[in-house]
CSV table of C-alpha atoms in Angstrom, one decimal:
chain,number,residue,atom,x,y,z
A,1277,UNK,CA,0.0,0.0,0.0
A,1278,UNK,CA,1.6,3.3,-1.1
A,1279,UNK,CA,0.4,5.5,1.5
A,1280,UNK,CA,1.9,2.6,4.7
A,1281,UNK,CA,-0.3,0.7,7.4
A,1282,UNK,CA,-1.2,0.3,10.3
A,1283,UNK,CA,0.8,-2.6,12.0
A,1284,UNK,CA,-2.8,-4.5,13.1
A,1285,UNK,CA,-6.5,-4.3,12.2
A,1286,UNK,CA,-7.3,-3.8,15.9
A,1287,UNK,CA,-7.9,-0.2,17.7
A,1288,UNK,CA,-6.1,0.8,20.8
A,1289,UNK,CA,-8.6,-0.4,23.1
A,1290,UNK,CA,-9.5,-3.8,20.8
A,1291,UNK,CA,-5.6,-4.4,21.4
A,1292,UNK,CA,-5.4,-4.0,25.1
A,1293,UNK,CA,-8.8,-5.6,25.4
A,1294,UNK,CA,-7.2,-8.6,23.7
A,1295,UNK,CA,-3.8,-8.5,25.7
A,1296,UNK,CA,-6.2,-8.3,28.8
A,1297,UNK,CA,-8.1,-11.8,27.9
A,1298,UNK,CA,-5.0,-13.5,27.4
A,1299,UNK,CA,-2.3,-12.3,30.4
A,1300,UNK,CA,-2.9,-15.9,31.8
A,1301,UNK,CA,-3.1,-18.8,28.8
A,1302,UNK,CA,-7.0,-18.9,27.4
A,1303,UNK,CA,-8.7,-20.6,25.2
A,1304,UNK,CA,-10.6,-18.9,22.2
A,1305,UNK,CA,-13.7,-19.8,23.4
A,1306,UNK,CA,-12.4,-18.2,26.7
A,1307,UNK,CA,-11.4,-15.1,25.3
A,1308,UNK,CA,-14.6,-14.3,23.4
A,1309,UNK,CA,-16.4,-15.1,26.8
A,1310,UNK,CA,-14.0,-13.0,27.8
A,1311,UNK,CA,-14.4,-9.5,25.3
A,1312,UNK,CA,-18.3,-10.5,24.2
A,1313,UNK,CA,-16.8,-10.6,20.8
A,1314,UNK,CA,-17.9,-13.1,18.0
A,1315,UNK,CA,-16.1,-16.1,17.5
A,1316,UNK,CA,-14.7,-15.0,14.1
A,1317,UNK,CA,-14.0,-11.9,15.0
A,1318,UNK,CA,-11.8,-13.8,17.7
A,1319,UNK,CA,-10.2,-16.2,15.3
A,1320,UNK,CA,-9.5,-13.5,13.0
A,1321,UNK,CA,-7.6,-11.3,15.6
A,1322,UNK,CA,-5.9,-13.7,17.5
A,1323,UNK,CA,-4.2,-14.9,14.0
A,1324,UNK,CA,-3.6,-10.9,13.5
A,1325,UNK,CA,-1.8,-10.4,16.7
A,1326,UNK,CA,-0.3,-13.9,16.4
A,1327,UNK,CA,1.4,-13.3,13.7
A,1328,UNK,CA,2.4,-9.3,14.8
A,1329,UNK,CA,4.0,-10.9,17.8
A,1330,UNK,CA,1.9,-9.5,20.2
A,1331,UNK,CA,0.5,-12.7,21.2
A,1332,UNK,CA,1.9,-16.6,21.5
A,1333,UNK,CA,-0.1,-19.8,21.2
A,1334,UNK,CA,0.6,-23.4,22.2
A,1335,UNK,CA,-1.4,-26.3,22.8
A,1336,UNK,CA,-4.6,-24.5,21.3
A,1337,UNK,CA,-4.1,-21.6,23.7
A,1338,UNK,CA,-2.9,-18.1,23.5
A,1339,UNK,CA,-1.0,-15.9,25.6
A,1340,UNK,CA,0.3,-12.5,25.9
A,1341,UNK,CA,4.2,-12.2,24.5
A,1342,UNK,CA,7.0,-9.9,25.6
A,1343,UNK,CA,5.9,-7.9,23.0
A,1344,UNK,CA,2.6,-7.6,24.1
A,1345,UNK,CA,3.8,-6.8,27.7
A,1346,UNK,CA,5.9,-4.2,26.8
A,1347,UNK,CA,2.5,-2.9,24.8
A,1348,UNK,CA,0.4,-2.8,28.0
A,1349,UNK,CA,3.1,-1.5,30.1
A,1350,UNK,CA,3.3,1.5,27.9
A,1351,UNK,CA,-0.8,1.9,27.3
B,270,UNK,CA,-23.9,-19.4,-24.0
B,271,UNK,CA,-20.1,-19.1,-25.0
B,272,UNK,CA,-17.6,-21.7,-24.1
B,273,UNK,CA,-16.0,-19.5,-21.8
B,274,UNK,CA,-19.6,-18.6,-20.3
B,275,UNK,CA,-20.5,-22.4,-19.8
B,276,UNK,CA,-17.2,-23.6,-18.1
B,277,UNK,CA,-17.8,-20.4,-15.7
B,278,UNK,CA,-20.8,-21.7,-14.9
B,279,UNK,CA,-20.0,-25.5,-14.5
B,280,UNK,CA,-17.5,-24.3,-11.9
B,281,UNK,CA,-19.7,-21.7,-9.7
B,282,UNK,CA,-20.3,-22.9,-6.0
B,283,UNK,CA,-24.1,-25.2,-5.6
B,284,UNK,CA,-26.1,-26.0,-2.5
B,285,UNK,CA,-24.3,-28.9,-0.9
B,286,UNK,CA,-20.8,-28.0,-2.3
B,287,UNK,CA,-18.4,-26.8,0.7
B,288,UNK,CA,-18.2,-23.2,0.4
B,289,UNK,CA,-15.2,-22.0,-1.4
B,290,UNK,CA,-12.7,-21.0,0.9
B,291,UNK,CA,-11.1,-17.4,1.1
B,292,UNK,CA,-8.9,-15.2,2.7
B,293,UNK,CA,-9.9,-11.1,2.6
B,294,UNK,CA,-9.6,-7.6,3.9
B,295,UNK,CA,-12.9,-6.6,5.5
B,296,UNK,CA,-13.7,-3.7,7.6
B,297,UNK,CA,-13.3,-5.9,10.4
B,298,UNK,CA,-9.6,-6.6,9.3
B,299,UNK,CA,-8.5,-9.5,7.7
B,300,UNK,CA,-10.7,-12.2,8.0
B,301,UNK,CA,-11.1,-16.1,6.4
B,302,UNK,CA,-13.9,-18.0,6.1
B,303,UNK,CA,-12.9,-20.7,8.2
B,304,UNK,CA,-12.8,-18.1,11.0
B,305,UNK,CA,-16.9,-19.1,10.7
B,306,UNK,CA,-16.7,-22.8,11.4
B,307,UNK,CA,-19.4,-23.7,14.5
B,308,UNK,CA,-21.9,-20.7,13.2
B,309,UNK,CA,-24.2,-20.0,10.3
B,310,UNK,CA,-23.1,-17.5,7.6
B,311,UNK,CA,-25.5,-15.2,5.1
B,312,UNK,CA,-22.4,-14.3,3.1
B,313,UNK,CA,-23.9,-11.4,0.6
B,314,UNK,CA,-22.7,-9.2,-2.1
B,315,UNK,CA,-24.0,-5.8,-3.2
B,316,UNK,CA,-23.2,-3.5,-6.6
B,317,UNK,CA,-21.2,-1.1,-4.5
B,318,UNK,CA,-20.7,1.6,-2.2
B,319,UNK,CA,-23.0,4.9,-2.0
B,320,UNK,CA,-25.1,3.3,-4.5
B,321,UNK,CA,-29.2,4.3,-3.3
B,322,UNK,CA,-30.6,0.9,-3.5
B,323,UNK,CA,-27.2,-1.0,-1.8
B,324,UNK,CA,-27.7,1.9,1.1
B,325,UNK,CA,-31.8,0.9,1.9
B,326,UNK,CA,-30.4,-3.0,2.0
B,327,UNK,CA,-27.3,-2.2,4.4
B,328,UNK,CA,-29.7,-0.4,7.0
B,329,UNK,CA,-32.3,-3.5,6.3
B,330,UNK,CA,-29.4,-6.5,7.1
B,331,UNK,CA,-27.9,-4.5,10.2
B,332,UNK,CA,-32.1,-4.1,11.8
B,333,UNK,CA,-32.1,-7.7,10.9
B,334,UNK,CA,-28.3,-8.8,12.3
B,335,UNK,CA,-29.6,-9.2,15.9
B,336,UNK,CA,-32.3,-12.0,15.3
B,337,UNK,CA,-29.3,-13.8,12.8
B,338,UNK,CA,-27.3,-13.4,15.8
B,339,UNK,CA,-29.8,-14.8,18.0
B,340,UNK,CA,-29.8,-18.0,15.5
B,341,UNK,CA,-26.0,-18.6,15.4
B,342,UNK,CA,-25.7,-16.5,12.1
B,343,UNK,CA,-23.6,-13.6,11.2
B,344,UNK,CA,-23.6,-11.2,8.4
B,345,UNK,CA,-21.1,-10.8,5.9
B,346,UNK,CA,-21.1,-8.3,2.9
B,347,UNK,CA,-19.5,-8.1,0.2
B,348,UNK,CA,-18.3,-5.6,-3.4
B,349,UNK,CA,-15.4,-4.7,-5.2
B,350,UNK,CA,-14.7,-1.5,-3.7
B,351,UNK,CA,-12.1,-0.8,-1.0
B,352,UNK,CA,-12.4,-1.2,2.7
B,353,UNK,CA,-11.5,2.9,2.8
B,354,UNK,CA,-14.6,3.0,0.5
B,355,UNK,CA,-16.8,0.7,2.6
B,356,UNK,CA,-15.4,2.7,6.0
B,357,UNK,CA,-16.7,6.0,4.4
B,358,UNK,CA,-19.7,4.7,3.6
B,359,UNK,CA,-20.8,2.8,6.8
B,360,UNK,CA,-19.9,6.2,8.3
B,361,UNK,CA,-21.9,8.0,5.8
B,362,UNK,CA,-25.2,5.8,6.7
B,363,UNK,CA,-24.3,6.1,10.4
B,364,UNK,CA,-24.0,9.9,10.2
B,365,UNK,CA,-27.5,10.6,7.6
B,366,UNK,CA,-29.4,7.5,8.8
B,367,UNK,CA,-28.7,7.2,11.9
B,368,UNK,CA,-27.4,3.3,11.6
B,369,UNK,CA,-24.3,1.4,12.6
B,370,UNK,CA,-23.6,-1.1,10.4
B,371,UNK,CA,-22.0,-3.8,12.9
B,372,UNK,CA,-20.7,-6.6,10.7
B,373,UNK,CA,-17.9,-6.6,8.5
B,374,UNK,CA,-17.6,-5.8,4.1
B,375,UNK,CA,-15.1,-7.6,2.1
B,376,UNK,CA,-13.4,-5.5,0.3
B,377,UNK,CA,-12.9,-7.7,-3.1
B,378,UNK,CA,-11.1,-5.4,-5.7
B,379,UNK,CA,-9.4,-8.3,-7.4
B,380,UNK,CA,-12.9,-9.7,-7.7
B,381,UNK,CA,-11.4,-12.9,-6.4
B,382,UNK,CA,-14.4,-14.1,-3.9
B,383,UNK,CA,-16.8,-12.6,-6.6
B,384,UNK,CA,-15.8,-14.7,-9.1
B,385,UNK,CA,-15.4,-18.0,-6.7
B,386,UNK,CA,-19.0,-17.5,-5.7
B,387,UNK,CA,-20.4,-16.7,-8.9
B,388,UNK,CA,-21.6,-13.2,-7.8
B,389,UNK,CA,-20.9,-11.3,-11.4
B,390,UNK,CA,-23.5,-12.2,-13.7
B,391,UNK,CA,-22.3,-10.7,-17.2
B,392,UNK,CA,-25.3,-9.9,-19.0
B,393,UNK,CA,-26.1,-7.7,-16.1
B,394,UNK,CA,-23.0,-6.0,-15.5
B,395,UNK,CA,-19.3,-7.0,-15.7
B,396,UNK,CA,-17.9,-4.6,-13.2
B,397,UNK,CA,-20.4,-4.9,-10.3
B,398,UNK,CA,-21.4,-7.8,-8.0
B,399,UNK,CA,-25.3,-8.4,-8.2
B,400,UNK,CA,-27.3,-9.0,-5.1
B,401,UNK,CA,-26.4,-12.6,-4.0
B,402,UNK,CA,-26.8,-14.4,-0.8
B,403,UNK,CA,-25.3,-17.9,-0.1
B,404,UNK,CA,-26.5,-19.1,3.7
B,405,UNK,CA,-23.7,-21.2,4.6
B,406,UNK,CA,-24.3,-24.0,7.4
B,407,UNK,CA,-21.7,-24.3,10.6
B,408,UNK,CA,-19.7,-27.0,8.8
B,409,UNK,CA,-19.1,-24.9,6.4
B,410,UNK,CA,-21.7,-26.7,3.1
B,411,UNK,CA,-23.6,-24.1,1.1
B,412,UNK,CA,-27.1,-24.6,2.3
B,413,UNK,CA,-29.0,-21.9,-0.4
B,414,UNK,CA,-28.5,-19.3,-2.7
B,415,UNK,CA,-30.4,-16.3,-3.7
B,416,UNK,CA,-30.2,-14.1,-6.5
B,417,UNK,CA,-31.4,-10.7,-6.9
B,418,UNK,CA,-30.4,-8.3,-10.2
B,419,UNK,CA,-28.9,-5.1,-9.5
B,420,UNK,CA,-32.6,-2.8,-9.3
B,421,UNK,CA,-34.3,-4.7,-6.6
B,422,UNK,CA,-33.6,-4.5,-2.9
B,423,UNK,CA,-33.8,-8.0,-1.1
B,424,UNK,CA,-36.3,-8.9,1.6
B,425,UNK,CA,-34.4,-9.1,4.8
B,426,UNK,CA,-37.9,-11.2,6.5
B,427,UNK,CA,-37.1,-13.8,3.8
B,428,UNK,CA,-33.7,-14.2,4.9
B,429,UNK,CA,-34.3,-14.4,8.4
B,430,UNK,CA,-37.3,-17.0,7.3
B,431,UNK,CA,-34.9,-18.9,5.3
B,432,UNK,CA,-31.9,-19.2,7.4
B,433,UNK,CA,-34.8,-20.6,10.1
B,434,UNK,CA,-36.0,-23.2,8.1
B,435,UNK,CA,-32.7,-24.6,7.3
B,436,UNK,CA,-31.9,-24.6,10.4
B,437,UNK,CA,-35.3,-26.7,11.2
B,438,UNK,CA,-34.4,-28.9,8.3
B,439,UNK,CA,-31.2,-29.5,9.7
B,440,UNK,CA,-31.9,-30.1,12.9
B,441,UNK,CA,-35.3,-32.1,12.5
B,442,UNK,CA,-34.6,-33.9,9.5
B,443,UNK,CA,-38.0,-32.5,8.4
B,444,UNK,CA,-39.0,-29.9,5.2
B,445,UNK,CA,-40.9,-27.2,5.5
B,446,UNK,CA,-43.9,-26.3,3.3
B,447,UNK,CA,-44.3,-23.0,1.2
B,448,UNK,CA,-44.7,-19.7,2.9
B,449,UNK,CA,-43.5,-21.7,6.0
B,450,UNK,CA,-43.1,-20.1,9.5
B,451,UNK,CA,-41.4,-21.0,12.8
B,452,UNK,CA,-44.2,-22.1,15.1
B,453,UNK,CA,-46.0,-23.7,11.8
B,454,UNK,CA,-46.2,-27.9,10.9
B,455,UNK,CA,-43.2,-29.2,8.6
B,456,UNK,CA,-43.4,-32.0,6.1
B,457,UNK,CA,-42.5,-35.0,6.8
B,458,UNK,CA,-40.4,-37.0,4.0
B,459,UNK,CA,-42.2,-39.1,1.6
B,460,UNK,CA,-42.4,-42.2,2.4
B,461,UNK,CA,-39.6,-44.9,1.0
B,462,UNK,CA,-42.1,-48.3,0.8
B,463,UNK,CA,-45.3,-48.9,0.5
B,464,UNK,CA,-44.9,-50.6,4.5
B,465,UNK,CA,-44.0,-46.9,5.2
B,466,UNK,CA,-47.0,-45.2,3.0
B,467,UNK,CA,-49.5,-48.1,4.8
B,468,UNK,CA,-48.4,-47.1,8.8
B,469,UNK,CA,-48.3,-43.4,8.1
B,470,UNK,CA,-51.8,-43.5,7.4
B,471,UNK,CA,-52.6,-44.6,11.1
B,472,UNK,CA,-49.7,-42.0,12.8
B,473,UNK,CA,-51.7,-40.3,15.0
B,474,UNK,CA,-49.1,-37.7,15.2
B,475,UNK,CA,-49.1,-37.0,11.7
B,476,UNK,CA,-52.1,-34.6,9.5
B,477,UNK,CA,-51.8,-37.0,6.4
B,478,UNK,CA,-53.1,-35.2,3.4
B,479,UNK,CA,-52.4,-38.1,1.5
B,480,UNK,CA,-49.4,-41.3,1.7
B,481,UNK,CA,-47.0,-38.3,0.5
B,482,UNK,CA,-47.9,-35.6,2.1
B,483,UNK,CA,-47.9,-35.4,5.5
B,484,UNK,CA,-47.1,-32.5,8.5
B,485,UNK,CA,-46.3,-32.7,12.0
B,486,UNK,CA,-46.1,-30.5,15.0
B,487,UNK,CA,-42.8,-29.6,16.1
B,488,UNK,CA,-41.4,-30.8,19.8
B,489,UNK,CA,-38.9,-28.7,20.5
């Protein structure tokens, strides 16, 4: 895109709501409990902050990473 | 029909064929269909953007989104215009109508999910999507498909009607009769023998018109 973009899809408060639902290791059916969200709209941001490194997954659950940390310290 | 017209439409998407897969910038961010698996889907497409008729069927799906919701159904639209098109616009109906359009717009500029889906229809227009709905079950199988041509708004109580009796069909095993309702009898299936055609005539829980055509109530 000529003009740049943004790093993630997500506002400011749709990224720390996220970080939030995941400081301790969730599931994605625990996180949309968690933000009232949808479960696609779930899916789909967990894979965006996934793979912008603000968030880690193993085992079918996701948790914040450094990244991420450093993110809410600062916010 | 050309050649090139009839492989097209050998190839388009039917009911009972997994929905094409896809991968898109929405105004949701980027989303894939498989991010839908476990709910329903009314994937639709629209000409485009600040267009009079699109805007009267955007304000129509979002007063209807809540009841889809309510069923396990979300709303996904669709046209070839960009997401900073489809932002300006859903701010633009927000701002003169007074509605927030809650669920997310593909952007599809390549025309890549258009032309999976079968949502450009030549001999109506080659640059626009027309008004096409595919209801797409929770495993992900294209349940029905609507089309409308580019001058006639949709009717959202038909939607909502049909993603309901699908839903019945699917989880009843039964059919439902014209101008069905929730609340209403369903059909029965025919029967398979004439064994079956001979006891249905005695099922008490059964109105049997005749040996193939028979309703029943409903226990929920």
């Amino acid at each position: 895109m000529a003009c740049g973009k943004e790093e993630v899809s997500l506002s400011p408060s749709q990224l720390k709501l996220f970080l939030d639902a995941v400081k301790e290791p969730a599931t994605e059916d625990a996180i949309a409990r968690f933000t009232g969200l949808p479960i696609f709209k779930v899916r789909s941001s967990l894979r965006e902050l996934t793979e912008a490194g603000y968030i880690e997954t193993f085992h079918n659950e996701y948790t914040v990473s450094n990244k991420g940390k450093e993110y809410l310290v600062q916010n | 029909m050309s050649e090139q017209t009839k492989e097209q439409a050998a190839s388009l998407p039917r009911i009972g064929d997994p929905a094409p897969q896809f991968a898109v910038n929405t105004t949701h961010g980027p989303i894939k269909l498989e991010d839908y698996k476990g709910s329903w889907l009314v994937l639709f497409s629209h000409p485009a953007d600040f267009t009079p008729v699109c805007t009267t069927e955007f304000v129509a799906f979002q007063e209807i989104y809540p009841q889809l919701k309510e069923l396990n159904t979300e709303l996904l639209g669709l046209s070839v215009d960009s997401v900073q098109s489809h932002i300006a616009w859903v701010r633009n109906i927000q701002e003169k109508l007074g509605v927030k359009v809650e669920f997310p717009v593909i952007a599809d500029l390549n025309k890549e999910v258009a032309t999976k889906y079968g949502m450009i229809h030549p001999g109506e227009s080659t640059t626009e999507t027309n008004r096409a709905v595919f209801v797409i079950d929770d495993n992900q199988i294209i349940k029905a498909i609507i089309y409308y041509p580019l001058t006639t708004g949709r009717n959202m109580d038909e939607i909502v009607r049909l993603v309901k009796a699908l839903q019945t069909t699917a989880n009843h095993q039964v059919s439902t009769p014209a101008n069905w309702k929730p609340g209403e009898k369903v059909v029965v299936p025919p029967p398979s023998s004439q064994q079956q055609a001979e006891e249905r005539a005695n099922d008490e829980e059964l109105e049997v018109i005749d040996w193939y055509l028979a309703k029943k109530e409903l226990k929920e």
